[in-house]
Coordinates of C-alpha atoms in Angstrom, one line a residue:
M1 CA -30.3 52.0 -16.3
F2 CA -34.2 52.4 -17.4
L3 CA -33.2 55.7 -19.1
S4 CA -30.0 54.2 -20.8
L5 CA -32.2 51.1 -22.0
S6 CA -35.4 53.4 -22.7
P7 CA -34.8 53.7 -26.6
V8 CA -34.8 49.8 -27.2
L9 CA -37.9 49.7 -25.1
Y10 CA -39.5 52.5 -27.1
L11 CA -38.6 50.7 -30.5
L12 CA -40.2 47.4 -29.0
C13 CA -43.5 49.3 -28.1
F14 CA -43.8 50.9 -31.5
I15 CA -43.2 47.5 -33.3
F16 CA -45.9 46.2 -31.4
L17 CA -48.3 49.1 -31.9
F18 CA -47.8 49.3 -35.8
R19 CA -48.1 45.5 -35.9
Q20 CA -51.7 45.8 -35.0
I21 CA -52.0 48.9 -37.2
F22 CA -50.4 47.8 -40.3
T23 CA -51.4 44.4 -42.0
T24 CA -48.9 44.5 -44.9
D25 CA -45.5 43.1 -44.3
P26 CA -43.3 44.8 -41.9
L27 CA -40.7 45.2 -44.3
Y28 CA -42.9 47.8 -46.1
G29 CA -43.0 50.6 -43.7
S30 CA -43.8 49.5 -40.0
H31 CA -40.3 48.8 -39.0
Q32 CA -38.6 51.7 -40.8
L33 CA -41.3 54.1 -38.9
S34 CA -40.8 52.3 -35.5
L35 CA -37.0 52.6 -35.9
I36 CA -37.4 56.5 -36.9
L37 CA -39.5 57.5 -34.3
A38 CA -37.7 55.4 -31.3
G39 CA -34.5 57.2 -32.4
A40 CA -36.5 60.6 -32.6
V41 CA -37.7 60.3 -28.9
A42 CA -34.3 58.9 -27.9
I43 CA -32.8 62.3 -29.5
W44 CA -35.1 64.3 -27.9
Q45 CA -34.7 63.0 -24.2
R46 CA -30.8 63.7 -24.7
R47 CA -31.6 67.1 -26.7
N48 CA -30.0 69.2 -24.1
I49 CA -26.6 67.5 -23.8
H50 CA -23.6 69.5 -24.9
H51 CA -23.2 68.9 -28.9
A52 CA -25.9 66.7 -29.0
K53 CA -26.4 67.3 -32.8
Q54 CA -22.8 67.1 -33.6
A55 CA -22.2 64.0 -31.6
F56 CA -25.3 62.4 -33.3
L57 CA -24.2 63.2 -36.8
L58 CA -20.9 62.0 -36.3
A59 CA -22.2 58.7 -34.8
W60 CA -24.9 58.4 -37.9
K61 CA -22.1 59.0 -40.5
K62 CA -19.7 56.4 -38.8
N63 CA -22.6 53.6 -38.6
F64 CA -23.7 54.6 -42.3
L65 CA -20.0 53.8 -43.8
S66 CA -20.0 50.7 -41.6
V67 CA -23.1 49.4 -43.5
W68 CA -22.6 50.7 -46.8
P69 CA -20.5 47.7 -48.0
A70 CA -23.9 45.7 -46.8
M71 CA -26.1 47.8 -48.8
E72 CA -24.1 47.7 -51.9
I73 CA -24.0 43.8 -51.8
L74 CA -28.0 43.9 -51.2
L75 CA -28.2 46.0 -54.4
L76 CA -26.3 43.9 -56.3
V77 CA -28.0 40.6 -55.1
G78 CA -31.5 42.3 -56.1
I79 CA -29.9 43.0 -59.6
L80 CA -28.4 39.4 -59.9
I81 CA -31.8 37.8 -59.1
G82 CA -33.4 39.8 -61.6
S83 CA -30.8 38.9 -64.2
W84 CA -31.0 35.3 -63.2
A85 CA -34.5 34.9 -63.7
D86 CA -34.6 36.8 -67.0
A87 CA -31.9 34.3 -68.3
G88 CA -33.5 31.2 -67.0
V89 CA -31.0 30.4 -64.4
L90 CA -33.4 30.3 -61.4
F91 CA -35.6 27.9 -63.7
S92 CA -32.6 25.4 -64.3
M93 CA -31.7 25.6 -60.6
I94 CA -35.3 24.6 -59.4
Q95 CA -35.5 22.0 -62.2
L96 CA -32.1 20.6 -60.9
G97 CA -33.2 21.0 -57.2
V98 CA -36.6 18.9 -57.7
R99 CA -34.9 16.2 -59.4
V100 CA -32.2 15.7 -57.0
L101 CA -33.5 16.6 -53.6
S102 CA -35.7 13.5 -52.4
P103 CA -39.0 14.8 -50.9
E104 CA -38.5 12.3 -47.9
F105 CA -35.4 14.3 -46.9
F106 CA -36.1 17.7 -48.3
L107 CA -35.8 20.1 -45.2
P108 CA -32.7 18.5 -43.8
G109 CA -31.3 18.0 -47.5
V110 CA -31.8 22.0 -47.8
C111 CA -30.1 22.7 -44.6
L112 CA -27.2 20.5 -45.4
I113 CA -26.7 21.7 -48.9
S114 CA -27.0 25.5 -47.8
G115 CA -24.4 24.7 -45.2
I116 CA -21.8 23.2 -47.7
A117 CA -22.6 25.9 -50.1
S118 CA -21.9 28.6 -47.4
L119 CA -18.9 26.6 -46.0
I120 CA -17.3 26.7 -49.5
S121 CA -18.0 30.2 -50.4
G122 CA -17.5 31.7 -47.1
S123 CA -20.5 33.8 -47.4
S124 CA -24.1 33.3 -46.0
W125 CA -25.4 36.1 -48.3
T126 CA -24.1 34.9 -51.5
T127 CA -25.5 31.5 -50.6
A128 CA -29.0 32.8 -49.5
G129 CA -29.1 35.2 -52.4
T130 CA -28.3 32.7 -55.0
L131 CA -29.0 29.0 -54.1
G132 CA -31.3 30.0 -51.4
V133 CA -33.6 31.6 -54.1
A134 CA -33.7 28.3 -55.9
L135 CA -34.3 26.2 -52.9
M136 CA -37.3 28.2 -51.8
G137 CA -38.5 27.6 -55.5
V138 CA -38.1 23.9 -55.1
G139 CA -39.9 23.9 -51.8
Q140 CA -42.7 25.9 -53.4
V141 CA -43.0 23.1 -56.1
L142 CA -43.1 20.5 -53.4
G143 CA -45.6 22.2 -51.3
V144 CA -43.5 23.3 -48.5
D145 CA -44.4 26.0 -46.1
E146 CA -42.3 29.0 -46.9
S147 CA -41.4 29.7 -43.6
I148 CA -40.1 26.5 -42.4
C149 CA -38.0 26.2 -45.8
A150 CA -36.5 29.9 -45.4
G151 CA -35.5 28.6 -41.7
A152 CA -33.7 25.5 -43.0
I153 CA -31.6 27.8 -45.6
V154 CA -30.6 30.4 -43.0
S155 CA -29.8 27.7 -40.5
G156 CA -27.5 25.9 -43.0
C157 CA -26.2 29.3 -44.3
Y158 CA -25.0 30.4 -40.9
F159 CA -23.5 27.2 -40.0
G160 CA -21.4 27.1 -43.0
D161 CA -20.5 30.7 -42.7
K162 CA -19.1 30.2 -38.9
L163 CA -17.0 27.4 -39.8
S164 CA -15.7 28.7 -43.1
P165 CA -12.0 29.8 -43.3
L166 CA -13.1 32.4 -46.1
S167 CA -15.9 33.9 -43.7
D168 CA -15.3 37.5 -43.3
T169 CA -17.1 37.3 -39.5
T170 CA -15.0 34.3 -38.9
N171 CA -11.8 36.3 -39.8
L172 CA -12.9 39.3 -38.0
A173 CA -13.7 37.4 -34.6
S174 CA -10.2 35.6 -35.0
S175 CA -8.2 38.8 -35.7
L176 CA -10.0 40.9 -32.9
T177 CA -8.9 38.4 -30.5
G178 CA -5.7 37.5 -31.9
V179 CA -6.6 33.6 -32.0
P180 CA -5.2 31.8 -35.1
I181 CA -8.0 31.2 -37.5
L182 CA -8.0 27.4 -37.5
D183 CA -7.9 27.3 -33.7
H184 CA -10.9 29.7 -33.6
I185 CA -12.7 27.6 -36.0
F186 CA -12.0 24.1 -34.2
H187 CA -13.0 25.5 -31.0
M188 CA -16.3 27.1 -32.2
A189 CA -16.8 23.4 -33.8
K190 CA -17.4 22.2 -30.2
T191 CA -20.8 23.6 -29.9
T192 CA -21.4 24.5 -33.9
I193 CA -21.3 20.9 -34.8
P194 CA -23.6 19.5 -32.1
S195 CA -26.1 22.3 -32.7
F196 CA -26.3 21.6 -36.2
F197 CA -27.0 18.1 -35.8
A198 CA -29.9 18.8 -33.5
A199 CA -31.1 21.2 -36.1
L200 CA -30.9 18.4 -38.8
A201 CA -32.8 16.0 -36.5
L202 CA -35.7 18.7 -35.9
F203 CA -35.7 19.3 -39.7
Y204 CA -36.1 15.6 -40.4
G205 CA -38.9 15.4 -38.1
A206 CA -40.8 18.3 -39.4
N207 CA -40.1 16.9 -42.8
L208 CA -42.5 14.1 -41.9
F209 CA -45.6 16.5 -41.6
V210 CA -44.8 19.3 -43.8
V211 CA -43.5 17.4 -47.0
V212 CA -44.0 13.7 -47.1
G213 CA -47.8 14.4 -46.0
G214 CA -48.1 16.7 -49.0
T215 CA -46.3 15.8 -51.6
T216 CA -48.8 14.0 -53.9
S217 CA -50.7 17.0 -55.0
H218 CA -47.7 18.9 -55.7
T219 CA -45.3 16.5 -57.2
T220 CA -47.7 14.3 -59.4
D221 CA -47.6 16.8 -62.2
L222 CA -44.5 18.3 -62.8
G223 CA -44.9 19.1 -66.4
F224 CA -45.2 22.8 -66.1
L225 CA -41.7 22.8 -65.2
G226 CA -40.4 21.0 -68.1
F227 CA -39.6 17.8 -67.0
G228 CA -39.5 15.1 -69.3
S229 CA -37.9 16.9 -72.3
E230 CA -34.5 15.8 -73.7
A231 CA -33.1 19.3 -73.2
D232 CA -33.0 18.8 -69.2
G233 CA -29.6 17.4 -68.9
F234 CA -27.9 18.3 -65.7
I235 CA -25.0 20.2 -67.6
N236 CA -27.1 23.1 -68.7
P237 CA -25.2 26.4 -69.8
S238 CA -28.0 28.1 -67.7
L239 CA -26.1 27.1 -64.7
I240 CA -22.7 28.5 -65.7
P241 CA -23.4 31.8 -63.8
I242 CA -23.9 29.9 -60.4
M243 CA -20.8 28.1 -61.1
L244 CA -19.0 31.4 -61.7
V245 CA -20.4 33.1 -58.6
F246 CA -19.2 30.2 -56.2
G247 CA -15.9 29.7 -58.1
A248 CA -15.0 33.2 -57.7
S249 CA -15.8 33.0 -53.9
L250 CA -13.8 29.9 -53.7
F251 CA -10.8 31.8 -54.8
R252 CA -11.6 34.7 -52.5
V253 CA -12.8 37.2 -55.1
P254 CA -14.4 40.1 -53.2
P255 CA -18.3 39.5 -53.0
R256 CA -19.1 42.6 -55.1
Y257 CA -16.9 41.2 -58.1
S258 CA -18.4 37.7 -57.8
L259 CA -21.8 38.7 -58.0
L260 CA -21.1 41.2 -60.8
L261 CA -19.7 38.4 -62.7
G262 CA -22.9 36.3 -61.9
I263 CA -24.9 39.6 -63.5
F264 CA -22.7 39.9 -66.6
S265 CA -22.8 36.2 -67.4
A266 CA -26.5 36.0 -66.8
N267 CA -27.1 39.0 -69.0
W268 CA -24.9 37.2 -71.9
I269 CA -27.1 34.4 -71.7
S270 CA -30.2 36.6 -71.9
F271 CA -28.8 38.2 -75.1
S272 CA -27.9 34.9 -76.5
L273 CA -31.5 34.0 -76.3
G274 CA -32.6 36.7 -78.3
H275 CA -33.8 39.1 -75.4
N276 CA -33.2 43.0 -76.3
I277 CA -31.5 45.3 -74.1
G278 CA -34.7 47.1 -73.0
S279 CA -36.3 43.9 -71.3
V280 CA -32.9 43.0 -69.8
L281 CA -32.7 46.2 -68.1
T282 CA -36.2 46.1 -67.0
S283 CA -35.6 42.8 -65.3
L284 CA -32.3 44.6 -63.5
S285 CA -34.4 47.5 -62.4
F286 CA -38.1 46.5 -61.7
G287 CA -37.5 42.5 -61.6
F288 CA -38.3 39.8 -63.9
A289 CA -41.8 39.3 -65.2
S290 CA -42.6 35.9 -66.0
K291 CA -45.6 35.3 -68.5
T292 CA -46.0 31.7 -68.9
G293 CA -49.9 31.7 -68.0
N294 CA -49.4 29.8 -65.1
E295 CA -49.7 32.2 -61.8
S296 CA -48.1 29.8 -59.4
L297 CA -45.1 29.3 -62.0
D298 CA -44.9 33.3 -62.5
I299 CA -44.6 33.8 -59.0
L300 CA -42.1 31.3 -58.7
L301 CA -40.1 32.3 -61.6
G302 CA -40.4 36.1 -61.3
G303 CA -38.9 39.1 -59.1
G304 CA -35.5 40.7 -58.1
G305 CA -34.4 44.0 -59.2
V306 CA -33.5 47.3 -57.5
I307 CA -37.2 47.8 -56.8
A308 CA -37.1 44.7 -54.8
V309 CA -34.5 45.8 -52.2
F310 CA -35.4 49.3 -52.1
P311 CA -37.8 48.8 -48.7
T312 CA -34.8 46.8 -47.3
E313 CA -32.3 49.8 -48.0
C314 CA -34.6 52.1 -46.4
L315 CA -35.0 49.8 -43.3
I316 CA -31.0 49.7 -43.0
L317 CA -30.8 53.4 -43.2
S318 CA -33.7 53.9 -40.6
A319 CA -31.6 51.3 -38.2
V320 CA -28.6 53.4 -38.9
W321 CA -30.8 56.5 -37.7
F322 CA -31.7 54.5 -34.5
G323 CA -28.1 53.3 -33.6
G324 CA -26.6 56.8 -34.3
A325 CA -28.8 58.3 -31.8
L326 CA -28.0 55.5 -29.3
E327 CA -24.3 55.6 -29.9
G328 CA -23.8 59.3 -30.2
L329 CA -25.9 60.5 -27.4
G330 CA -24.3 58.0 -24.8
Y331 CA -27.0 55.3 -24.3
L332 CA -24.9 52.5 -25.5
Q333 CA -21.7 53.9 -23.5
E334 CA -23.9 53.9 -20.3
L335 CA -25.1 50.3 -21.0
L336 CA -21.7 49.1 -21.3
H337 CA -20.7 50.9 -18.1
Y338 CA -23.2 49.0 -16.2
L339 CA -22.5 45.7 -17.8
R340 CA -18.6 46.1 -17.0
N341 CA -19.5 46.9 -13.2
W342 CA -21.6 43.8 -13.2
I343 CA -18.7 41.5 -14.1
R344 CA -17.3 39.7 -10.9
K345 CA -16.3 36.2 -12.6
K346 CA -14.4 34.8 -15.5
A347 CA -17.9 33.6 -17.0
D348 CA -19.3 37.0 -16.6
V349 CA -16.9 38.5 -19.3
L350 CA -18.5 35.8 -21.7
L351 CA -21.9 36.6 -20.9
A352 CA -21.4 40.2 -21.1
T353 CA -19.9 39.8 -24.4
M354 CA -22.8 37.9 -25.8
G355 CA -25.5 40.3 -24.2
T356 CA -23.5 43.4 -25.8
S357 CA -23.1 41.7 -29.1
F358 CA -26.9 40.7 -29.2
L359 CA -27.5 44.4 -28.1
L360 CA -25.8 45.9 -30.8
N361 CA -27.1 43.6 -33.2
L362 CA -30.6 44.8 -32.1
T363 CA -29.9 48.5 -32.0
T364 CA -27.7 48.9 -35.0
A365 CA -27.9 47.6 -38.6
D366 CA -24.3 46.2 -38.7
Q367 CA -23.1 42.8 -37.3
Y368 CA -19.8 43.7 -37.7
L369 CA -20.0 46.5 -34.7
S370 CA -21.7 43.5 -32.8
L371 CA -18.1 41.9 -33.2
V372 CA -16.0 44.8 -32.9
I373 CA -17.3 47.0 -29.9
P374 CA -17.6 43.9 -27.5
A375 CA -14.2 42.9 -28.2
R376 CA -12.7 46.0 -27.4
A377 CA -14.9 46.9 -24.5
Y378 CA -14.0 43.8 -22.5
R379 CA -10.5 43.1 -23.7
N380 CA -8.8 44.4 -20.4
L381 CA -11.5 42.4 -18.4
A382 CA -10.7 39.2 -20.3
D383 CA -7.0 39.5 -19.6
H384 CA -7.8 40.5 -16.0
Y385 CA -9.5 37.2 -15.5
E386 CA -7.1 35.0 -17.6
L387 CA -9.7 34.2 -20.0
P388 CA -8.5 32.3 -23.0
S389 CA -8.9 34.5 -26.1
K390 CA -10.5 31.5 -28.0
D391 CA -13.4 31.5 -25.6
V392 CA -13.9 35.1 -26.3
S393 CA -13.8 34.9 -30.1
R394 CA -16.3 31.9 -29.9
A395 CA -18.4 33.9 -27.6
L396 CA -18.6 36.8 -30.3
E397 CA -19.4 34.6 -32.9
D398 CA -22.1 32.7 -30.8
S399 CA -24.0 35.9 -30.1
G400 CA -22.8 38.5 -32.9
T401 CA -22.8 36.4 -35.8
I402 CA -25.7 34.0 -34.9
S403 CA -28.4 36.5 -34.1
S404 CA -27.9 38.7 -36.9
P405 CA -30.3 37.1 -39.1
L406 CA -33.1 36.9 -36.5
I407 CA -33.4 40.6 -36.1
P408 CA -35.5 42.2 -39.0
W409 CA -33.7 45.5 -39.1
N410 CA -30.3 44.4 -38.9
S411 CA -28.9 44.1 -42.4
C412 CA -28.7 40.3 -42.3
G413 CA -32.2 39.8 -41.1
A414 CA -33.2 42.4 -43.8
F415 CA -31.2 40.7 -46.4
M416 CA -32.4 37.2 -45.6
A417 CA -36.1 38.5 -45.6
T418 CA -35.5 40.2 -49.2
S419 CA -33.8 37.3 -50.8
L420 CA -36.1 34.5 -49.7
K421 CA -39.2 36.7 -49.8
V422 CA -40.0 35.6 -46.3
S423 CA -40.4 38.2 -43.6
T424 CA -38.1 37.8 -40.6
F425 CA -40.8 37.1 -38.1
S426 CA -42.1 34.4 -40.4
Y427 CA -38.9 32.3 -40.4
L428 CA -37.7 33.2 -37.1
P429 CA -39.4 30.4 -35.2
F430 CA -38.1 27.7 -37.6
V431 CA -34.2 28.8 -37.6
W432 CA -33.3 25.9 -35.6
F433 CA -29.6 26.2 -35.8
N434 CA -29.3 29.6 -34.8
I435 CA -31.9 29.2 -31.8
I436 CA -30.4 26.1 -30.6
H437 CA -26.7 27.4 -30.8
I438 CA -27.5 30.5 -29.2
T439 CA -29.4 28.7 -26.1
F440 CA -26.5 26.3 -25.9
A441 CA -24.0 29.0 -25.7
I442 CA -25.8 31.0 -23.1
F443 CA -26.6 27.6 -20.8
T444 CA -22.6 26.7 -21.2
A445 CA -21.7 30.2 -19.9
F446 CA -24.0 30.0 -17.1
W447 CA -23.0 26.4 -16.1
N448 CA -19.6 27.5 -16.0
R449 CA -20.3 30.7 -14.1
K450 CA -22.0 28.3 -11.4
K451 CA -18.9 26.0 -11.2
E452 CA -16.7 29.0 -10.6
K453 CA -15.9 29.8 -7.1

């Protein structure tokens, strides 16, 4: 058992070690190095097994192909943010957000708005990479700590993602277990909605300390954002790209095409404002560099571009290397074998499903694997114990979907950190919806296990 779990222990040791050595954001080297070294040690331990090299390469290729769509979306979001910053879309969204969001209800409002947007679009990534970026800007204007603001956004994004019939993970969990999509959503709502209301209550309580107590110095002078000018209407041409992105998502246009629509429409606005093609391409590649003369405003309105997501792409590839070692050399199969032998009750199937989903999120870069593998691994046991399929589908999402943004090297955690410009470890303590929901799901499973004879 220890040898099967040893690569994960190596990874945690390397992460702790490099956190002490490197003082920069873990996204810029330490996590990548930890994953590569832990994977190398895992490969070295199994160097003598038959066809070790071929097994590793086959697993690496399979994992790479599974995360490639996520890497593609991440690249497009980096370009999207650069194009929106260049066209003034982010500027307009921040203006609108400051005017609409009341400081007294800012954090719960951010969480609720993110949840509604994610519910409509069916994508936590689209919401975080567009609306989430603007909400982070509004939070900065109001003087809100960036970590708790990011936690509110991620909480809302994943609440909406779970309950949206347009969500890819919701549809995947439904199809894997053979549960009709609406039955799956209604069954999830029994635990998801109470968890979300509890998170909103916590954000409201935190809001009293982090926003209301500090609004004076940040909101008395908003002239640098252009407030008060007659051109500041709610109907602003700069808001057209975000309407197109969410409108396309609503009509189930694939994410890559809705993001491309947002990029091209923003570029059209840039050209109409007189920007030359060189400056636009620079913003798409290296990010937009704001030059207002106000340092805080320049940081707020700049960023994006291909170069901004490059460290995250490297992190995902490093996780694919580590996951390939675990899957190709038999570590994961051994752990699944131990878990299957441990199951004695109906509730054990749910606990094993959730544990396996979390382990796969921890050891691979792809949340889809955290849904597919447990659903297949425990299908026969679920049938043997006559476990309702909707319980299994909910367990998959309670762990696989909800825990994915909490792990820095998972594609979801890396995406959220890159889009919101806040490291995963920084926002992790404040993703209250996800934390409450996971705790609630585990407690419920153990409670049901205790009641079983």
